[in-house]
Structure formats: C-alpha cells, structure tokens
mmCIF file of C-alpha atoms and ligand atoms in Angstrom:
data_model
loop_
_atom_site.group_PDB
_atom_site.id
_atom_site.type_symbol
_atom_site.label_atom_id
_atom_site.label_comp_id
_atom_site.label_asym_id
_atom_site.label_seq_id
_atom_site.Cartn_x
_atom_site.Cartn_y
_atom_site.Cartn_z
ATOM 1 C CA MET A 140 -66.886 -37.061 -104.609
ATOM 2 C CA LEU A 141 -65.095 -37.619 -101.364
ATOM 3 C CA THR A 142 -61.359 -37.918 -101.723
ATOM 4 C CA LEU A 143 -59.357 -40.458 -99.800
ATOM 5 C CA SER A 144 -57.933 -37.730 -97.602
ATOM 6 C CA LEU A 145 -61.424 -36.543 -96.734
ATOM 7 C CA LEU A 146 -62.482 -40.049 -95.854
ATOM 8 C CA LEU A 147 -59.401 -40.489 -93.732
ATOM 9 C CA SER A 148 -59.855 -37.154 -92.052
ATOM 10 C CA ALA A 149 -63.410 -38.077 -91.145
ATOM 11 C CA LEU A 150 -62.041 -40.995 -89.205
ATOM 12 C CA LEU A 151 -59.396 -39.051 -87.355
ATOM 13 C CA PRO A 152 -59.949 -37.049 -84.200
ATOM 14 C CA GLN A 153 -60.014 -33.575 -85.647
ATOM 15 C CA VAL A 154 -61.116 -30.518 -83.794
ATOM 16 C CA LEU A 155 -63.006 -27.351 -84.428
ATOM 17 C CA GLY A 156 -60.507 -24.569 -84.645
ATOM 18 C CA CYS A 157 -60.359 -21.225 -83.060
ATOM 19 C CA ALA A 158 -63.481 -19.848 -81.528
ATOM 20 C CA ASP A 159 -66.699 -21.383 -82.799
ATOM 21 C CA HIS A 160 -67.596 -24.268 -80.582
ATOM 22 C CA SER A 161 -70.984 -23.315 -79.222
ATOM 23 C CA ASN A 162 -73.140 -25.478 -81.469
ATOM 24 C CA TYR A 163 -71.283 -28.741 -81.371
ATOM 25 C CA HIS A 164 -71.299 -31.770 -79.154
ATOM 26 C CA ALA A 165 -68.182 -33.397 -77.849
ATOM 27 C CA PRO A 166 -67.581 -36.930 -79.078
ATOM 28 C CA LEU A 167 -67.917 -39.591 -76.457
ATOM 29 C CA HIS A 168 -64.616 -40.965 -75.391
ATOM 30 C CA SER A 169 -64.175 -43.799 -72.981
ATOM 31 C CA LYS A 170 -61.151 -42.309 -71.260
ATOM 32 C CA ARG A 171 -62.458 -38.886 -70.527
ATOM 33 C CA GLN A 172 -65.471 -37.437 -68.879
ATOM 34 C CA ALA A 173 -68.296 -36.093 -70.984
ATOM 35 C CA ILE A 174 -67.748 -32.445 -71.662
ATOM 36 C CA ASN A 175 -70.386 -29.788 -71.882
ATOM 37 C CA ALA A 176 -70.998 -28.871 -75.523
ATOM 38 C CA SER A 177 -69.946 -25.287 -74.950
ATOM 39 C CA ASP A 178 -66.774 -26.353 -73.204
ATOM 40 C CA THR A 179 -64.810 -28.102 -75.884
ATOM 41 C CA LEU A 180 -63.123 -27.330 -79.152
ATOM 42 C CA ARG A 181 -62.418 -30.989 -79.916
ATOM 43 C CA ILE A 182 -64.928 -32.377 -82.419
ATOM 44 C CA PRO A 183 -64.655 -34.502 -85.567
ATOM 45 C CA THR A 184 -64.419 -32.394 -88.723
ATOM 46 C CA PHE A 185 -63.626 -32.814 -92.395
ATOM 47 C CA TRP A 186 -61.206 -29.931 -92.706
ATOM 48 C CA GLN A 187 -57.499 -29.762 -92.118
ATOM 49 C CA TYR A 188 -55.085 -26.872 -91.654
ATOM 50 C CA ASP A 189 -52.681 -28.054 -94.329
ATOM 51 C CA ASN A 190 -55.253 -27.444 -97.064
ATOM 52 C CA SER A 191 -56.914 -24.345 -95.692
ATOM 53 C CA GLN A 192 -57.080 -22.797 -99.183
ATOM 54 C CA ASP A 193 -59.637 -25.496 -100.058
ATOM 55 C CA TRP A 194 -61.993 -25.137 -97.104
ATOM 56 C CA GLY A 195 -64.594 -23.403 -99.293
ATOM 57 C CA LYS A 196 -64.870 -26.542 -101.460
ATOM 58 C CA ILE A 197 -65.441 -28.970 -98.629
ATOM 59 C CA SER A 198 -68.955 -28.044 -97.597
ATOM 60 C CA PRO A 199 -71.650 -25.535 -98.578
ATOM 61 C CA ASN A 200 -71.491 -24.488 -94.928
ATOM 62 C CA TYR A 201 -67.905 -23.357 -95.441
ATOM 63 C CA THR A 202 -68.537 -21.057 -98.444
ATOM 64 C CA LEU A 203 -67.635 -17.999 -96.403
ATOM 65 C CA CYS A 204 -64.080 -19.362 -96.083
ATOM 66 C CA GLN A 205 -63.792 -18.642 -99.832
ATOM 67 C CA THR A 206 -66.101 -15.652 -100.361
ATOM 68 C CA GLY A 207 -65.883 -13.719 -97.093
ATOM 69 C CA THR A 208 -64.802 -10.087 -97.057
ATOM 70 C CA GLN A 209 -63.305 -10.074 -93.566
ATOM 71 C CA GLN A 210 -61.454 -13.365 -93.299
ATOM 72 C CA SER A 211 -58.708 -14.036 -90.762
ATOM 73 C CA PRO A 212 -55.800 -14.146 -90.337
ATOM 74 C CA ILE A 213 -54.188 -11.302 -92.292
ATOM 75 C CA ALA A 214 -50.653 -9.991 -92.633
ATOM 76 C CA LEU A 215 -50.093 -6.941 -90.414
ATOM 77 C CA LEU A 216 -47.546 -4.232 -91.137
ATOM 78 C CA PHE A 217 -45.651 -1.799 -88.949
ATOM 79 C CA ASN A 218 -46.415 1.037 -91.354
ATOM 80 C CA GLN A 219 -50.116 0.564 -90.636
ATOM 81 C CA GLY A 220 -49.352 2.156 -87.273
ATOM 82 C CA LEU A 221 -51.063 1.032 -84.115
ATOM 83 C CA SER A 222 -54.629 1.561 -83.032
ATOM 84 C CA GLN A 223 -56.203 3.784 -80.432
ATOM 85 C CA ALA A 224 -59.678 2.638 -81.480
ATOM 86 C CA HIS A 225 -61.807 0.044 -79.691
ATOM 87 C CA ARG A 226 -59.218 -0.252 -76.900
ATOM 88 C CA PRO A 227 -60.005 -3.259 -74.670
ATOM 89 C CA TYR A 228 -59.958 -2.851 -70.886
ATOM 90 C CA PHE A 229 -59.348 -6.007 -68.919
ATOM 91 C CA THR A 230 -61.188 -4.843 -65.816
ATOM 92 C CA GLY A 231 -62.960 -8.147 -65.238
ATOM 93 C CA TYR A 232 -60.004 -10.484 -65.668
ATOM 94 C CA THR A 233 -60.129 -11.848 -62.154
ATOM 95 C CA ALA A 234 -57.339 -13.949 -60.713
ATOM 96 C CA ASN A 235 -58.182 -17.480 -59.571
ATOM 97 C CA SER A 236 -60.680 -18.039 -62.359
ATOM 98 C CA THR A 237 -61.265 -21.780 -62.570
ATOM 99 C CA GLY A 238 -61.616 -24.133 -65.475
ATOM 100 C CA LYS A 239 -60.019 -27.070 -67.197
ATOM 101 C CA TYR A 240 -56.723 -27.401 -68.961
ATOM 102 C CA TYR A 241 -56.487 -29.712 -71.985
ATOM 103 C CA ASN A 242 -55.262 -29.879 -75.585
ATOM 104 C CA TRP A 243 -57.676 -28.791 -78.313
ATOM 105 C CA GLY A 244 -56.120 -31.321 -80.705
ATOM 106 C CA TYR A 245 -53.585 -28.818 -82.034
ATOM 107 C CA GLY A 246 -52.079 -27.279 -78.905
ATOM 108 C CA PRO A 247 -52.603 -26.442 -75.230
ATOM 109 C CA ALA A 248 -55.976 -24.946 -74.317
ATOM 110 C CA PHE A 249 -58.026 -23.885 -71.337
ATOM 111 C CA THR A 250 -61.780 -23.401 -70.858
ATOM 112 C CA PHE A 251 -63.283 -21.508 -67.937
ATOM 113 C CA TYR A 252 -66.213 -23.122 -66.191
ATOM 114 C CA HIS A 253 -69.587 -21.497 -66.660
ATOM 115 C CA ASP A 254 -73.176 -22.651 -66.638
ATOM 116 C CA GLU A 255 -74.673 -23.277 -70.074
ATOM 117 C CA GLY A 256 -75.758 -19.940 -71.544
ATOM 118 C CA VAL A 257 -74.495 -17.973 -68.548
ATOM 119 C CA TYR A 258 -71.566 -15.749 -69.401
ATOM 120 C CA ASP A 259 -71.463 -13.033 -66.749
ATOM 121 C CA THR A 260 -69.598 -15.273 -64.309
ATOM 122 C CA LEU A 261 -66.621 -15.438 -66.703
ATOM 123 C CA PRO A 262 -63.545 -13.199 -66.766
ATOM 124 C CA SER A 263 -64.563 -10.117 -68.745
ATOM 125 C CA MET A 264 -63.210 -7.156 -70.657
ATOM 126 C CA GLN A 265 -64.757 -3.888 -71.767
ATOM 127 C CA MET A 266 -64.749 -2.918 -75.445
ATOM 128 C CA ASP A 267 -66.681 -0.012 -76.960
ATOM 129 C CA ASN A 268 -68.854 0.179 -73.808
ATOM 130 C CA GLU A 269 -69.762 -3.470 -74.106
ATOM 131 C CA THR A 270 -68.802 -6.239 -71.700
ATOM 132 C CA LEU A 271 -67.341 -9.316 -73.381
ATOM 133 C CA TYR A 272 -66.687 -12.613 -71.643
ATOM 134 C CA MET A 273 -63.631 -14.812 -72.001
ATOM 135 C CA THR A 274 -64.551 -18.470 -72.435
ATOM 136 C CA GLY A 275 -60.950 -19.651 -72.620
ATOM 137 C CA TRP A 276 -57.708 -19.696 -74.537
ATOM 138 C CA HIS A 277 -55.847 -21.915 -76.982
ATOM 139 C CA VAL A 278 -52.489 -21.915 -78.727
ATOM 140 C CA HIS A 279 -51.831 -22.086 -82.474
ATOM 141 C CA ALA A 280 -48.427 -23.107 -83.815
ATOM 142 C CA PRO A 281 -47.005 -21.434 -85.771
ATOM 143 C CA ALA A 282 -48.643 -18.010 -85.333
ATOM 144 C CA ASP A 283 -51.723 -17.169 -87.423
ATOM 145 C CA HIS A 284 -50.780 -13.494 -87.913
ATOM 146 C CA THR A 285 -47.513 -12.286 -89.395
ATOM 147 C CA VAL A 286 -46.218 -8.804 -88.641
ATOM 148 C CA GLY A 287 -43.877 -7.154 -91.127
ATOM 149 C CA GLY A 288 -43.454 -10.543 -92.771
ATOM 150 C CA ASP A 289 -42.300 -12.242 -89.589
ATOM 151 C CA ARG A 290 -44.183 -15.195 -88.203
ATOM 152 C CA SER A 291 -43.840 -15.986 -84.503
ATOM 153 C CA LYS A 292 -43.445 -19.557 -83.353
ATOM 154 C CA ALA A 293 -46.921 -19.625 -81.816
ATOM 155 C CA GLU A 294 -49.949 -17.468 -81.040
ATOM 156 C CA LEU A 295 -52.210 -17.355 -77.994
ATOM 157 C CA HIS A 296 -55.928 -16.633 -78.523
ATOM 158 C CA TYR A 297 -58.202 -15.360 -75.755
ATOM 159 C CA VAL A 298 -61.747 -16.017 -77.057
ATOM 160 C CA HIS A 299 -64.550 -13.641 -76.012
ATOM 161 C CA TYR A 300 -68.328 -13.918 -76.285
ATOM 162 C CA ASP A 301 -71.019 -11.319 -75.743
ATOM 163 C CA ALA A 302 -73.801 -11.758 -73.202
ATOM 164 C CA THR A 303 -76.023 -13.437 -75.803
ATOM 165 C CA GLY A 304 -73.477 -16.173 -76.458
ATOM 166 C CA ARG A 305 -72.093 -14.882 -79.753
ATOM 167 C CA GLU A 306 -68.353 -14.860 -80.457
ATOM 168 C CA ARG A 307 -67.321 -11.232 -80.632
ATOM 169 C CA ALA A 308 -63.600 -10.741 -80.096
ATOM 170 C CA VAL A 309 -60.261 -12.490 -79.927
ATOM 171 C CA ILE A 310 -57.238 -11.147 -78.090
ATOM 172 C CA ALA A 311 -54.197 -12.480 -79.985
ATOM 173 C CA ILE A 312 -50.710 -12.561 -78.506
ATOM 174 C CA ARG A 313 -47.691 -13.730 -80.497
ATOM 175 C CA LEU A 314 -45.319 -16.093 -78.698
ATOM 176 C CA ASP A 315 -41.568 -16.463 -79.211
ATOM 177 C CA PRO A 316 -38.641 -17.858 -77.213
ATOM 178 C CA GLY A 317 -36.620 -15.419 -75.106
ATOM 179 C CA GLN A 318 -34.568 -15.630 -71.921
ATOM 180 C CA ASP A 319 -36.812 -16.295 -68.955
ATOM 181 C CA ASP A 320 -39.837 -18.393 -68.146
ATOM 182 C CA SER A 321 -43.169 -16.764 -68.950
ATOM 183 C CA PRO A 322 -45.107 -16.534 -65.662
ATOM 184 C CA PHE A 323 -48.322 -17.033 -67.656
ATOM 185 C CA PHE A 324 -47.244 -20.403 -69.060
ATOM 186 C CA ALA A 325 -45.562 -21.313 -65.771
ATOM 187 C CA GLN A 326 -49.099 -21.600 -64.353
ATOM 188 C CA PHE A 327 -49.590 -24.801 -66.351
ATOM 189 C CA PRO A 328 -48.068 -28.293 -66.090
ATOM 190 C CA SER A 329 -44.790 -29.045 -67.810
ATOM 191 C CA PRO A 330 -44.713 -30.607 -70.295
ATOM 192 C CA PRO A 331 -48.147 -29.521 -71.575
ATOM 193 C CA ILE A 332 -50.819 -32.074 -72.516
ATOM 194 C CA HIS A 333 -49.911 -33.517 -75.930
ATOM 195 C CA PHE A 334 -52.132 -33.079 -78.988
ATOM 196 C CA ASN A 335 -52.839 -36.801 -79.071
ATOM 197 C CA ASP A 336 -53.852 -36.832 -75.403
ATOM 198 C CA THR A 337 -57.568 -36.312 -74.746
ATOM 199 C CA SER A 338 -57.265 -36.082 -70.987
ATOM 200 C CA SER A 339 -57.790 -32.869 -69.082
ATOM 201 C CA ILE A 340 -56.919 -31.324 -65.750
ATOM 202 C CA GLU A 341 -59.992 -30.052 -63.978
ATOM 203 C CA ASN A 342 -60.463 -27.301 -61.400
ATOM 204 C CA MET A 343 -57.374 -25.333 -62.259
ATOM 205 C CA ALA A 344 -57.359 -21.744 -61.018
ATOM 206 C CA ILE A 345 -55.451 -19.358 -63.261
ATOM 207 C CA ASP A 346 -54.867 -15.627 -63.643
ATOM 208 C CA PRO A 347 -55.862 -14.603 -67.193
ATOM 209 C CA LEU A 348 -54.426 -11.119 -66.652
ATOM 210 C CA GLN A 349 -50.903 -12.525 -66.481
ATOM 211 C CA ALA A 350 -50.469 -12.844 -70.269
ATOM 212 C CA ILE A 351 -51.736 -9.260 -70.656
ATOM 213 C CA ARG A 352 -49.102 -8.056 -68.181
ATOM 214 C CA GLU A 353 -46.420 -9.833 -70.207
ATOM 215 C CA VAL A 354 -47.206 -7.794 -73.334
ATOM 216 C CA ALA A 355 -46.916 -4.344 -71.679
ATOM 217 C CA ASP A 356 -50.540 -4.437 -70.521
ATOM 218 C CA PHE A 357 -51.667 -4.734 -74.152
ATOM 219 C CA SER A 358 -50.989 -0.999 -74.480
ATOM 220 C CA ASN A 359 -50.155 -1.221 -78.206
ATOM 221 C CA PHE A 360 -52.092 -3.285 -80.696
ATOM 222 C CA TRP A 361 -53.558 -3.678 -84.159
ATOM 223 C CA THR A 362 -57.305 -4.246 -84.463
ATOM 224 C CA TYR A 363 -59.486 -5.252 -87.395
ATOM 225 C CA GLN A 364 -62.806 -6.834 -88.307
ATOM 226 C CA GLY A 365 -62.203 -10.506 -89.010
ATOM 227 C CA SER A 366 -63.465 -14.056 -88.766
ATOM 228 C CA LEU A 367 -62.929 -17.376 -87.124
ATOM 229 C CA THR A 368 -59.682 -18.866 -88.432
ATOM 230 C CA SER A 369 -61.333 -22.243 -89.034
ATOM 231 C CA PRO A 370 -64.511 -23.437 -90.767
ATOM 232 C CA PRO A 371 -67.218 -22.172 -90.949
ATOM 233 C CA CYS A 372 -65.047 -18.993 -91.002
ATOM 234 C CA LYS A 373 -67.856 -16.948 -89.466
ATOM 235 C CA GLU A 374 -67.277 -13.182 -89.593
ATOM 236 C CA GLY A 375 -68.133 -10.432 -87.114
ATOM 237 C CA ILE A 376 -65.168 -11.105 -84.862
ATOM 238 C CA ARG A 377 -63.080 -8.130 -83.736
ATOM 239 C CA TRP A 378 -59.427 -9.073 -83.585
ATOM 240 C CA PHE A 379 -56.819 -7.461 -81.395
ATOM 241 C CA VAL A 380 -53.183 -8.392 -81.998
ATOM 242 C CA ALA A 381 -50.674 -7.192 -79.414
ATOM 243 C CA ARG A 382 -47.684 -5.190 -80.665
ATOM 244 C CA ASN A 383 -45.506 -6.788 -77.988
ATOM 245 C CA ILE A 384 -44.482 -10.410 -78.201
ATOM 246 C CA LEU A 385 -44.918 -12.634 -75.160
ATOM 247 C CA PHE A 386 -41.556 -14.293 -74.572
ATOM 248 C CA THR A 387 -41.248 -17.734 -73.074
ATOM 249 C CA SER A 388 -38.049 -19.496 -72.120
ATOM 250 C CA VAL A 389 -36.523 -21.778 -74.746
ATOM 251 C CA LYS A 390 -37.612 -24.784 -72.684
ATOM 252 C CA GLN A 391 -41.195 -23.498 -72.413
ATOM 253 C CA MET A 392 -41.329 -22.925 -76.174
ATOM 254 C CA GLN A 393 -39.959 -26.368 -76.932
ATOM 255 C CA ASP A 394 -42.560 -27.825 -74.580
ATOM 256 C CA LEU A 395 -45.329 -25.810 -76.260
ATOM 257 C CA LEU A 396 -44.240 -26.811 -79.750
ATOM 258 C CA GLY A 397 -43.799 -30.430 -78.681
ATOM 259 C CA ALA A 398 -47.436 -30.518 -77.528
ATOM 260 C CA SER A 399 -48.720 -28.786 -80.684
ATOM 261 C CA THR A 400 -49.203 -29.579 -84.342
ATOM 262 C CA PHE A 401 -49.573 -27.323 -87.380
ATOM 263 C CA SER A 402 -52.570 -25.051 -86.877
ATOM 264 C CA ALA A 403 -52.133 -21.837 -88.862
ATOM 265 C CA ARG A 404 -54.620 -20.951 -91.584
ATOM 266 C CA ALA A 405 -53.155 -19.432 -94.769
ATOM 267 C CA GLU A 406 -53.194 -15.635 -94.602
ATOM 268 C CA GLN A 407 -56.169 -13.986 -96.244
ATOM 269 C CA GLU A 408 -56.227 -10.989 -98.568
ATOM 270 C CA VAL A 409 -57.007 -7.711 -96.840
ATOM 271 C CA TRP A 410 -60.376 -6.494 -98.086
ATOM 272 C CA LEU A 411 -62.998 -4.928 -95.803
ATOM 273 C CA HIS A 412 -61.098 -5.531 -92.589
ATOM 274 C CA GLN A 413 -60.824 -1.843 -91.598
ATOM 275 C CA VAL A 414 -57.430 -2.338 -89.987
ATOM 276 C CA ASN A 415 -57.020 0.030 -87.027
ATOM 277 C CA VAL A 416 -60.208 1.918 -87.972
HETATM 278 ZN ZN1 ZN B 256 -57.627 -19.496 -82.496
#
C-alpha cells in the first residue's frame, strides 16, 4: 500500500541521484528547454534521501539497495592505508570542455555535451588500461563518505562511463570550508543555481582538471568496488575517494550549502567492497 509520503513524493520534483541517468527521460517543463535523456539527473522518483534505509522496500527494482554486497557509500578509515591500485590518470581532462550548469535537485551539477551514445568526445581518464569518460559532476551535501568518523560538509562526484555507455567509476572529492576561494568552484556563477530552480546555463566551458589539482593531483586515495548511491543502487562502480579535502572559502561553502538540500545516503556495511585491493 502506498503511504501518504510516497504519494506526496510522487508529486514532487525528485531527481535520480548519483550516476545512473542513462535510461530515463527528462520531464517536460515549460520554463526550460527539453534536455537529452542522457543529459539530466532530474527525474520524478518515489525515493527520498531521508529514508534511504527503506529504499529496498519501495520497488522490486530497488532490491539491490537492500541485498547488494558492494553498496555505497561506506565509512573509510585512515588505518586502511591508501591505495596504489587502479590509480586513475587524468590525461584526457581537457580544459575548455563545454556543457551545461544546473542543479540536479539536490545541489549544483554540470553535464558535458556529447552526442547520444558517443562518449569519446568527453573528458577522459585512464584506469587499469581502460579509457573512461566523464559525463559530468554533481555535489552532495553533506558528504556521502566519512573518513575516520568525520563527515565533510559536501562531496563532489565526477561520474565516468565506459565506451559502451555503462557507468564504471566515480571520482569523489570531499569539500570543506577553508581560507581561500576554490578556483574550481570559482568557475561557476555565484550564488549557484538553487535546488528549486530548474533553469540551466548552457555552453559553459570549464576545466575539469582544476578540482584534481586542488586535491594534490589526486595522488592519495582510497578505492573500492561500490554502487550508485541512489536507487536502483546498481553495483559495478569503482569508487575513488581523494585523501585530500578540497577547501572552498567560507562564502563559497555557504553558497554551495544554500543551493543544496540533504542528499547523503546512509552508510552501508562493508562486505565485498575490496577496499584498496
Ligand atoms: Zn553522486
């Protein structure tokens, strides 16, 4: 039986979280242009972040959220050490890559332009002798991953697909307030587009390598086998979480948080994740 909250949530503009957005169609909206199905995270859904423990009950399609063996996010620990395995190389992160800036319904987001089904024009990285393509980024607030019990104020996800159009890897960077402006976030308008605002800014050219530079070139990281952090919780995603935190200014962080709403899935038990293996 549908609960009242489910009925209400069906009527609200919810979005598909994290990475899996390849099979969905954007809702029509009178104030914004139609968006290519592969270019948006914003779709109506039944699930909500504040009851992520119950996602497995909502739909038979979400069973993996309850039964999966490599679910994300997980708590990371300093005594796990850092990884040398599967090191990503950001050789194809070209500056002036163009796309659109928007809000995925939970926080700022960006999608690079590419023709449907064509990935090799996107910024790319090398991992285990495979080329993976970055379709875009989005921000979660607070962070999905804790480290040593600490949760950062937000987390940046760089989503990567393989050449066949399958989600394969996420580069995760924790975000916290520090002293100076982050040059990465300084590339985007201030304040960011609000989570209730469905507009977008088209034809923005950005440098995806900038966030990598701001975490010591991603030289230290944890890696594990995980999943999407939203339904259907599909597995087979390799996660990389940077050891370094990307620091924004206080103003930038307040702007980011002001444009975001709660979007962290409850941490999952470590099972077959092969952390740093
Ligand atoms: Zn995400």
